[in-house]
Structures are given as structure tokens and as C-alpha cells.
XYZ file of C-alpha atoms in Angstrom:
212
model
C 86.038 143.182 60.188
C 85.265 146.171 57.936
C 84.867 143.850 54.925
C 82.557 141.591 56.936
C 80.411 144.533 58.048
C 80.212 145.820 54.475
C 79.136 142.388 53.253
C 76.446 142.128 55.914
C 75.120 145.564 54.995
C 75.106 144.676 51.289
C 73.115 141.476 51.887
C 70.551 143.124 54.148
C 69.966 146.104 51.840
C 69.968 144.184 48.554
C 67.518 141.383 49.345
C 64.389 143.513 49.823
C 65.132 145.301 46.541
C 65.509 141.972 44.726
C 62.279 140.663 46.180
C 60.405 143.861 45.299
C 61.756 143.738 41.753
C 60.569 140.150 41.417
C 57.065 141.098 42.520
C 56.892 144.002 40.054
C 58.628 142.387 37.085
C 57.230 138.904 37.497
C 53.867 139.258 35.809
C 51.833 136.047 35.722
C 52.318 133.716 38.648
C 55.320 135.602 40.146
C 53.384 137.664 42.667
C 53.794 138.253 46.394
C 52.379 134.843 47.260
C 55.133 132.784 45.620
C 58.248 134.933 45.915
C 60.148 135.213 49.199
C 63.436 136.410 50.575
C 65.242 135.499 53.769
C 68.277 135.815 55.992
C 70.422 132.876 57.103
C 72.910 132.694 59.970
C 74.625 129.532 61.072
C 77.506 127.224 61.681
C 79.739 125.751 58.968
C 81.800 122.617 59.597
C 84.450 122.281 56.920
C 87.029 119.725 55.838
C 89.353 119.259 52.864
C 89.683 115.957 51.032
C 92.977 115.468 49.187
C 95.052 112.688 47.641
C 98.142 114.316 49.172
C 98.787 113.252 52.752
C 100.295 116.543 53.822
C 97.338 118.501 52.451
C 94.495 116.267 53.678
C 92.493 117.970 56.445
C 89.723 115.549 57.316
C 89.016 116.831 60.810
C 86.116 119.285 60.847
C 86.818 122.947 61.489
C 83.977 125.256 62.517
C 83.295 128.639 60.973
C 80.630 131.257 60.364
C 77.967 131.229 57.670
C 75.921 134.350 56.923
C 73.811 135.112 53.891
C 70.573 135.969 52.229
C 68.327 134.163 49.773
C 65.612 134.895 47.251
C 63.202 132.198 46.076
C 60.530 132.065 43.424
C 57.912 129.441 42.661
C 58.536 127.670 39.353
C 54.949 126.599 38.797
C 51.646 128.014 39.950
C 50.312 124.455 40.356
C 53.172 122.772 42.234
C 55.131 123.865 45.374
C 58.516 123.750 43.629
C 60.823 126.739 44.126
C 64.098 128.001 42.694
C 66.268 129.591 45.392
C 69.509 131.523 45.111
C 71.333 134.262 46.999
C 74.698 135.340 48.304
C 76.531 134.238 51.431
C 79.803 134.504 53.313
C 81.177 131.215 54.616
C 84.293 130.116 56.479
C 85.359 126.676 55.263
C 88.616 124.828 55.868
C 89.706 121.881 57.947
C 92.247 120.435 60.352
C 94.928 117.873 59.608
C 97.756 116.019 61.262
C 100.752 114.333 59.610
C 103.187 112.472 61.867
C 102.283 114.695 64.788
C 102.488 117.916 62.769
C 99.220 119.821 63.089
C 98.000 122.093 60.308
C 94.766 124.035 59.846
C 93.091 125.782 56.943
C 90.805 128.788 57.229
C 89.243 129.436 53.807
C 86.810 132.352 53.477
C 84.456 132.423 50.498
C 81.722 134.436 48.883
C 79.276 131.776 47.771
C 76.391 131.715 45.285
C 74.036 128.736 45.753
C 71.326 127.689 43.300
C 68.922 125.003 44.504
C 65.496 123.616 43.675
C 63.187 123.182 46.674
C 60.030 121.207 47.189
C 57.733 122.626 49.861
C 55.698 119.963 51.656
C 53.167 121.574 53.993
C 52.202 119.563 57.062
C 49.702 122.230 58.138
C 49.064 125.950 57.648
C 52.103 126.951 59.709
C 54.722 124.192 59.299
C 56.454 122.863 56.176
C 59.362 120.580 55.253
C 61.531 121.693 52.313
C 64.081 119.243 50.857
C 66.369 120.761 48.234
C 69.078 119.861 45.736
C 71.346 121.969 43.557
C 74.816 123.393 43.393
C 77.028 126.333 44.290
C 79.824 128.521 42.946
C 82.286 130.273 45.239
C 85.319 132.526 45.152
C 87.933 132.769 47.874
C 88.276 136.214 49.439
C 90.757 135.372 52.184
C 92.292 132.557 54.124
C 95.188 131.288 56.199
C 97.229 128.104 56.394
C 98.804 127.496 59.781
C 101.540 124.937 60.372
C 101.849 124.575 64.134
C 104.890 122.302 63.951
C 106.961 125.012 62.276
C 105.003 127.973 63.706
C 104.343 129.123 60.139
C 101.337 131.045 58.821
C 100.722 132.019 55.194
C 97.951 133.088 52.838
C 95.880 130.219 51.445
C 95.127 131.742 48.033
C 98.002 134.036 47.077
C 100.726 131.364 47.007
C 100.957 127.928 45.427
C 98.430 126.200 47.683
C 94.795 126.727 46.658
C 92.847 128.242 43.781
C 90.190 130.777 44.669
C 87.444 129.172 42.570
C 85.304 126.445 44.114
C 82.078 124.791 43.010
C 80.077 121.672 43.616
C 76.810 120.062 44.652
C 74.498 121.016 47.517
C 71.772 118.977 49.162
C 69.797 119.454 52.336
C 66.472 119.982 54.002
C 64.777 123.001 55.528
C 62.031 123.352 58.115
C 59.771 126.396 58.259
C 57.350 127.426 60.993
C 55.491 130.612 60.077
C 58.401 132.961 59.234
C 61.031 131.058 61.254
C 63.331 128.808 59.260
C 66.008 126.184 60.051
C 68.009 123.945 57.750
C 70.846 121.454 57.481
C 72.741 121.033 54.230
C 75.973 119.660 52.798
C 78.292 121.068 50.123
C 80.237 118.471 48.145
C 83.063 120.253 46.321
C 83.699 119.053 42.761
C 86.215 121.696 41.669
C 89.868 120.902 42.260
C 91.120 123.761 44.451
C 94.751 122.614 44.324
C 97.058 124.760 42.164
C 99.089 121.662 41.351
C 97.439 119.942 38.376
C 98.824 116.592 39.513
C 97.138 116.826 42.929
C 93.455 116.733 43.807
C 91.912 118.660 46.708
C 88.222 119.304 47.343
C 86.215 121.142 49.986
C 83.484 119.538 52.068
C 81.154 121.546 54.294
C 78.198 120.797 56.571
C 75.880 123.671 57.523
C 73.362 124.239 60.306
C 71.464 127.482 59.705
C 68.706 129.490 61.323
C 66.845 132.375 59.776
C 63.612 134.026 58.742
C 61.628 134.187 55.497
C 59.572 137.186 54.404
């Protein structure tokens, strides 16, 4: 809980400084009209795809997503934006092998980088499809085997690597300063420590937030 509170404080205090720096340093078109920052809070639904039956966890597991973003317009003539930031997300999944239930709770610090197109329907409402990728590092996690009443760390043993990365696609909706989005992370990095196995994260997000 202390780590989570520290992360939340870091995100909230850092974003305004980043946005202000962008306004000051970004001479040319990078002024206050095409640079924004925001806060995101939502629901993450995770699963793990694997070629190993005992590792596969295809049933969605819900978790928290919390983060902040900074975006900047790439061209003064077109509504195309580059957006990045930092977020905390709880991925994982649920599996079942011959009646033996197992769950994964994988906690990450995640850095997304996406390109957005802002399509304005009127002065207040816009639709913002986006495509890009993400990098993540595991900061904690648990594997629970309910059949054997066993619980162990997900990253410190021989189960999963901490590094994750992949593709991200989604769409956002903005009304004045209010923002909502749905997006999907398709993990490309093999998180299995066994080089002969293949395991990948999958995660669906539903986020709410504000843009400033």
C-alpha cells in the first residue's frame, strides 16, 4: 500500500511539471494549445496465453489501472498527437487444469507510447483512435495454486520474467476535459523464463480520466 501511494503521488506531482516543461521548451508549434496532460483510472482485464497447458490462464482476471499521460501535437496542421506517460497496472489471469484452479496476479509499471488522431465532432466532443506499443517491468506478483493451497512470487522464481512489451490499440472519447477510453495490450515479449516455452500477456482496459 505504501508503494502504491508513493506511485500515485509521483504521477500526480510529475505530470504538471512535464507539461509545463513542454510548453516552455517546445518553441514553435509546441505551445499550450497542442500539449496536454491527463490522469487515467480504470479497470484492467488480464489473461495469459501460453503453449503450456499448466501455465495457460485464458480466463480474464480484473485488476486496477492508474496512470498519467502527456501528449503533444506532431504537426501544427494535422490533429495527430504523440502520447506517453507512466502507469501502474495489475495484469494476470485465471486458469484451470483438470479441476486444479490457478491464478496469476502480475503488477507492472508500464510505459505506453501511442500515436493518436483527434477527430472533432463539434467544439466539445472528439473521438481519438490510437495505435502504438508499451514497455513494462514487473514490480510484484503472486501465483496461487488452489489445488495445493500454494502461493509463491511470480517474478523471483522460475516462472515469469519481469520484462514485458507489446502492441497497444484503442480509442478514446473526450468531452470538454472529461475523457474515457477502451484499449487492448497484445504482449509480444515472452515472459516465460523457460526458453522452450512461450507465454504472453493480454490485457483489456476501460479507463476514465481528465485532460488538462
